[in-house]
């Protein structure tokens, strides 16, 4: 029998997949990393790396991947009725106290380059077509993925462990019935890059309104990332027109965007949320958005991705060491690491969806802004205790 060329195949080269590949390669595993996009590639995202994510990067020796980003001291949150609270991340006990803002095109490419430098083999413009499933002594098992290469050739990439980090539409996760779209909530996002936006500062911005919320992030070069998330899909029939209407009608934002100009086509996607019943199956581990996705309101999506990729790599290394399956353990690890933050994010999401609750929360924030400032610090993951 021809020996396997790789120990792990990682599908998806976003932050989760790149970090998983890097950690595995540093540990001596033979890793193949693939992605359907041609890198560097654009990615609709809030473009902010919160302090908790920066701390993960620093611990992994990846500070350079965000070195060109703007420092973010905290967040500005506004709500109905003119409520506005500016809070700093303000970490405790030596925790990271600033986030970073930079475009995903540059950040993701830097992470992939770090994985390659560690020894991972990377193939972009390579599509995952399906998981390869074989019968083993313990039943069905994932033993790799079927690929379509950049030149259109079909190829089978086999390995003892597969890590699926191929996003919310994960080919592997969906094929195995691990992922599903929840009936509620169903939200869509539209985003674009602007120049000449007034009054940008060292803060990420979240403007919570009835029926939608608007995220604004300052970026290097005088750009601003603007994303609108809404549950009304009909509003996205013309994404650019919808984005213009939202900004023009918003009392807080319209003057700041009066002379602003789009620098690239407006992009939309959705529905956003993804539920996953387990973080893998026999021979398979999930990471990143493929392992579940919650609406991006609190700016912590990249920490979930980075740390989730690291946890998947740790589980893969354990599986390679003793030949066992570690997907159930990875599911428990993710719940331990992220469970509290998931509950917080879902609570915030429900709050925004109910007009009366949003009004009450806005009134409470106006009277006691310290409550919202504490929530901003929690959203920034400034005092996260990671598993050892």
XYZ file of C-alpha atoms in Angstrom:
388
model
C 0.000 0.000 0.000
C 1.293 3.468 -0.907
C 1.976 5.453 2.290
C -0.135 8.540 2.906
C 1.595 11.741 1.955
C -0.140 13.864 4.604
C -1.201 13.390 8.214
C -3.915 16.046 8.103
C -5.886 17.704 5.328
C -7.275 21.120 6.291
C -10.142 22.358 4.124
C -10.425 26.132 4.254
C -7.577 28.629 4.657
C -9.351 31.347 6.616
C -8.071 32.198 10.107
C -9.287 28.929 11.679
C -7.836 26.696 8.977
C -4.572 28.621 8.710
C -3.996 28.518 12.474
C -4.870 24.811 12.611
C -2.386 24.127 9.805
C 0.294 26.238 11.461
C -0.030 24.563 14.887
C -0.021 21.105 13.290
C 2.986 21.849 11.099
C 4.942 23.280 14.009
C 4.303 20.013 15.859
C 5.788 18.041 12.975
C 2.607 16.893 11.240
C 2.499 16.769 7.454
C -0.299 19.159 6.551
C -2.073 19.993 3.329
C -4.105 23.223 3.435
C -6.554 23.949 0.610
C -9.017 26.728 -0.181
C -11.443 27.326 -3.033
C -10.444 31.001 -3.380
C -7.384 32.395 -5.072
C -5.274 34.101 -2.380
C -5.045 36.852 -1.428
C -8.822 37.159 -1.532
C -11.425 39.594 -0.257
C -13.781 38.560 2.538
C -16.872 40.300 3.896
C -16.149 40.835 7.590
C -16.150 43.521 10.256
C -12.343 43.662 9.878
C -11.709 43.933 13.619
C -9.522 41.695 15.761
C -10.582 42.091 19.380
C -8.103 42.097 22.311
C -8.747 38.436 23.059
C -7.874 37.498 19.483
C -4.762 39.702 19.589
C -3.697 37.825 22.728
C -4.074 34.479 20.919
C -1.941 35.766 18.050
C 0.719 37.024 20.441
C 0.870 33.694 22.271
C 1.303 31.901 18.933
C 4.054 34.295 17.854
C 1.847 35.803 15.157
C 1.921 39.447 16.253
C 3.232 40.428 12.830
C -0.054 39.434 11.161
C -1.804 42.444 12.715
C 1.162 44.809 12.956
C -0.150 47.002 10.129
C -3.603 47.283 11.692
C -4.959 50.344 13.468
C -5.143 50.091 17.249
C -8.675 49.991 18.664
C -9.027 51.207 22.231
C -12.617 50.037 22.613
C -16.076 50.473 21.166
C -18.632 53.213 20.638
C -22.169 51.867 21.010
C -25.232 53.935 20.156
C -28.903 53.095 20.407
C -32.357 54.546 19.829
C -33.107 57.889 21.435
C -29.611 59.284 21.098
C -27.973 56.927 23.610
C -24.202 56.782 23.053
C -21.626 55.068 25.249
C -17.902 54.929 24.538
C -16.070 52.211 26.429
C -12.430 51.087 26.464
C -11.474 47.447 26.536
C -9.444 48.007 29.706
C -8.056 44.541 30.367
C -7.198 43.294 33.832
C -4.280 41.284 35.225
C -2.022 41.997 32.275
C -4.662 41.076 29.679
C -4.487 42.595 26.214
C -6.162 46.012 26.204
C -6.333 46.962 22.522
C -7.767 45.417 19.415
C -6.691 45.895 15.821
C -8.487 46.793 12.605
C -7.241 45.675 9.195
C -8.765 44.230 6.058
C -9.222 40.487 6.001
C -7.459 40.224 2.637
C -4.168 41.154 4.307
C -4.758 39.401 7.627
C -5.765 36.059 6.113
C -2.845 36.109 3.671
C -0.400 36.765 6.517
C -1.771 33.783 8.452
C -1.511 31.492 5.424
C 2.074 32.609 4.832
C 2.874 31.810 8.468
C 1.388 28.315 8.066
C 3.449 27.728 4.920
C 6.580 28.989 6.661
C 5.900 26.424 9.408
C 5.863 23.643 6.814
C 2.251 23.335 5.629
C 1.605 22.706 1.932
C -0.929 25.214 0.570
C -3.078 24.959 -2.564
C -5.486 27.771 -3.358
C -8.160 27.784 -6.094
C -8.793 24.179 -5.032
C -12.408 23.209 -4.362
C -13.530 20.599 -1.858
C -16.178 18.540 -3.658
C -17.066 15.956 -1.010
C -15.717 14.039 1.972
C -14.147 10.638 1.332
C -15.867 8.087 3.580
C -14.575 4.585 4.185
C -15.720 1.625 6.233
C -13.504 0.969 9.240
C -13.522 -1.382 12.207
C -15.580 1.127 14.159
C -17.945 2.041 11.307
C -17.903 4.824 8.734
C -14.979 7.218 8.879
C -13.849 10.331 7.006
C -10.484 9.596 5.397
C -9.989 12.748 3.340
C -11.710 14.896 0.735
C -12.322 14.877 -2.986
C -10.842 17.956 -4.650
C -11.056 19.867 -7.906
C -7.692 21.528 -8.453
C -6.965 24.939 -9.969
C -6.515 23.270 -13.368
C -9.846 21.460 -13.069
C -8.378 18.043 -12.334
C -10.076 15.719 -9.866
C -7.930 14.548 -6.982
C -8.370 12.532 -3.795
C -6.594 13.980 -0.762
C -6.442 11.295 1.919
C -5.208 11.600 5.486
C -5.868 10.035 8.909
C -7.468 13.305 10.061
C -9.443 15.932 8.168
C -10.096 19.404 9.556
C -13.044 21.175 7.916
C -12.682 24.932 8.281
C -14.490 25.733 5.049
C -16.997 28.254 6.343
C -20.715 28.461 6.998
C -21.436 26.530 3.812
C -19.015 23.756 4.742
C -19.159 21.085 2.049
C -17.917 18.463 4.485
C -20.098 19.428 7.462
C -23.269 19.696 5.389
C -22.613 16.403 3.581
C -22.349 14.578 6.913
C -25.477 16.218 8.353
C -23.540 18.015 11.092
C -24.641 21.541 10.144
C -28.034 23.155 9.587
C -29.528 26.606 9.156
C -31.760 27.580 12.095
C -35.274 28.724 11.250
C -34.720 31.670 13.577
C -32.913 33.967 13.618
C -32.218 34.472 9.916
C -30.187 37.580 9.191
C -28.270 38.911 6.222
C -25.333 41.307 6.055
C -24.346 43.909 3.471
C -20.980 45.658 3.600
C -18.734 48.099 1.798
C -15.593 50.179 2.152
C -15.796 53.976 2.285
C -13.314 56.795 2.213
C -13.781 60.352 3.541
C -15.919 59.328 6.516
C -15.947 62.031 9.179
C -15.069 61.603 12.853
C -13.408 58.202 12.741
C -11.392 57.448 15.846
C -9.610 54.556 17.581
C -12.904 52.810 18.334
C -14.979 50.172 16.645
C -18.565 51.330 16.344
C -21.873 49.492 16.788
C -25.045 51.444 16.064
C -28.026 49.394 17.227
C -31.372 50.293 15.666
C -34.825 48.758 15.506
C -34.674 46.084 12.843
C -30.963 46.298 12.074
C -27.543 47.289 13.364
C -24.641 49.075 11.692
C -20.975 48.303 12.349
C -18.280 50.829 11.440
C -14.555 50.117 11.725
C -11.715 52.557 10.922
C -9.036 50.984 8.740
C -5.518 51.895 7.616
C -5.312 54.336 4.724
C -8.336 56.378 5.797
C -10.855 53.676 4.925
C -13.904 52.656 6.913
C -15.560 49.245 6.856
C -19.357 49.556 7.079
C -21.639 46.549 7.570
C -25.400 46.461 8.087
C -27.091 43.340 9.477
C -30.852 42.932 9.098
C -33.453 40.164 9.327
C -35.435 41.550 6.365
C -34.019 39.858 3.290
C -36.172 41.952 0.957
C -34.108 44.985 1.869
C -31.083 43.363 0.202
C -32.528 43.222 -3.321
C -30.179 46.098 -4.205
C -27.381 45.960 -1.578
C -25.703 49.245 -2.535
C -28.998 51.154 -2.512
C -29.951 49.596 0.821
C -26.631 50.547 2.407
C -27.024 54.126 1.130
C -30.585 54.362 2.487
C -29.577 53.139 5.926
C -26.710 55.597 6.267
C -28.657 58.533 4.814
C -31.602 57.973 7.156
C -29.609 57.472 10.341
C -29.549 60.611 12.495
C -26.203 59.675 14.054
C -24.435 58.659 10.850
C -25.838 60.668 7.944
C -23.722 63.790 8.420
C -20.576 61.721 8.846
C -21.227 59.944 5.540
C -22.504 62.930 3.571
C -19.344 63.209 1.453
C -18.130 59.614 1.892
C -17.461 57.523 -1.215
C -17.545 53.784 -1.791
C -14.188 52.415 -2.914
C -15.319 48.941 -3.983
C -18.547 47.114 -4.889
C -20.971 46.458 -2.029
C -21.155 42.794 -1.006
C -23.918 40.866 0.765
C -24.343 37.375 2.158
C -26.617 35.320 4.372
C -28.403 33.849 6.121
C -25.688 34.131 8.742
C -26.429 31.778 11.617
C -25.347 28.138 11.508
C -26.096 25.453 14.083
C -23.792 22.464 14.442
C -24.724 19.408 16.516
C -21.130 18.217 17.003
C -17.636 19.490 16.242
C -16.868 16.603 13.929
C -17.266 12.895 13.266
C -15.001 9.889 13.009
C -11.849 11.121 11.273
C -13.193 14.673 11.027
C -12.819 17.829 13.140
C -14.597 21.146 12.551
C -13.194 24.638 13.052
C -14.130 28.240 12.327
C -17.576 29.098 10.970
C -17.980 25.463 9.860
C -18.217 24.605 13.572
C -21.116 27.034 14.132
C -21.780 30.720 13.643
C -23.580 33.397 15.648
C -24.455 36.864 14.320
C -21.350 39.107 14.338
C -22.540 41.745 16.809
C -19.844 41.692 19.445
C -16.695 41.653 17.310
C -15.414 38.343 18.671
C -15.784 36.160 15.578
C -12.079 36.116 14.826
C -11.197 35.008 18.340
C -13.604 32.082 17.947
C -11.886 31.270 14.653
C -8.292 31.557 15.868
C -8.779 29.709 19.133
C -11.113 27.187 17.512
C -8.475 26.394 14.910
C -5.930 25.919 17.661
C -8.248 23.559 19.557
C -8.926 21.544 16.393
C -5.167 21.197 15.838
C -4.698 20.036 19.414
C -7.422 17.401 18.954
C -5.873 16.309 15.650
C -2.461 15.863 17.232
C -3.977 13.728 19.987
C -5.771 11.633 17.354
C -2.562 11.141 15.379
C -0.689 10.147 18.523
C -2.975 7.280 19.547
C -5.217 6.618 16.550
C -8.392 7.538 18.398
C -11.245 9.851 17.435
C -11.276 13.196 19.232
C -14.343 14.934 17.783
C -16.426 14.391 20.925
C -13.625 15.798 23.063
C -13.308 18.773 20.711
C -17.044 19.420 21.106
C -16.599 19.530 24.893
C -13.526 21.742 24.631
C -15.398 24.228 22.469
C -18.320 24.309 24.884
C -15.991 24.896 27.818
C -14.029 27.589 26.006
C -16.838 29.418 24.220
C -20.099 28.467 25.945
C -20.363 31.566 28.135
C -19.624 33.907 25.242
C -22.127 32.129 22.990
C -24.842 32.665 25.604
C -23.887 36.332 25.892
C -24.018 36.804 22.107
C -27.393 35.093 21.809
C -28.778 37.266 24.602
C -27.596 40.401 22.801
C -29.097 39.130 19.558
C -32.486 38.496 21.197
C -32.382 41.922 22.819
C -31.900 43.659 19.487
C -34.692 41.642 17.863
C -37.376 42.846 20.319
C -38.194 46.583 20.019
C -39.467 46.940 23.594
C -36.430 45.184 25.040
C -34.157 47.367 22.935
C -35.890 50.513 24.203
C -35.570 49.375 27.806
C -31.889 48.522 27.317
C -31.239 51.899 25.701
C -32.904 53.706 28.588
C -30.912 51.679 31.113
C -27.660 52.459 29.268
C -28.459 56.167 29.326
C -28.984 56.070 33.104
C -26.208 53.590 33.942
C -23.604 53.586 31.148
C -21.191 51.575 33.309
C -23.286 48.487 32.541
C -22.663 48.875 28.832
C -18.979 49.631 29.387
C -18.635 46.318 31.252
C -20.381 44.584 28.357
C -17.883 46.164 25.931
C -14.963 44.792 27.955
C -16.584 41.366 28.030
C -17.219 41.507 24.272
C -13.527 42.286 23.764
C -12.434 39.071 25.535
C -9.952 41.045 27.623
C -9.872 38.596 30.516
C -10.337 35.219 28.826
C -9.044 32.171 30.667
C -8.083 29.568 28.107
C -7.999 25.833 28.664
C -4.600 24.475 29.576
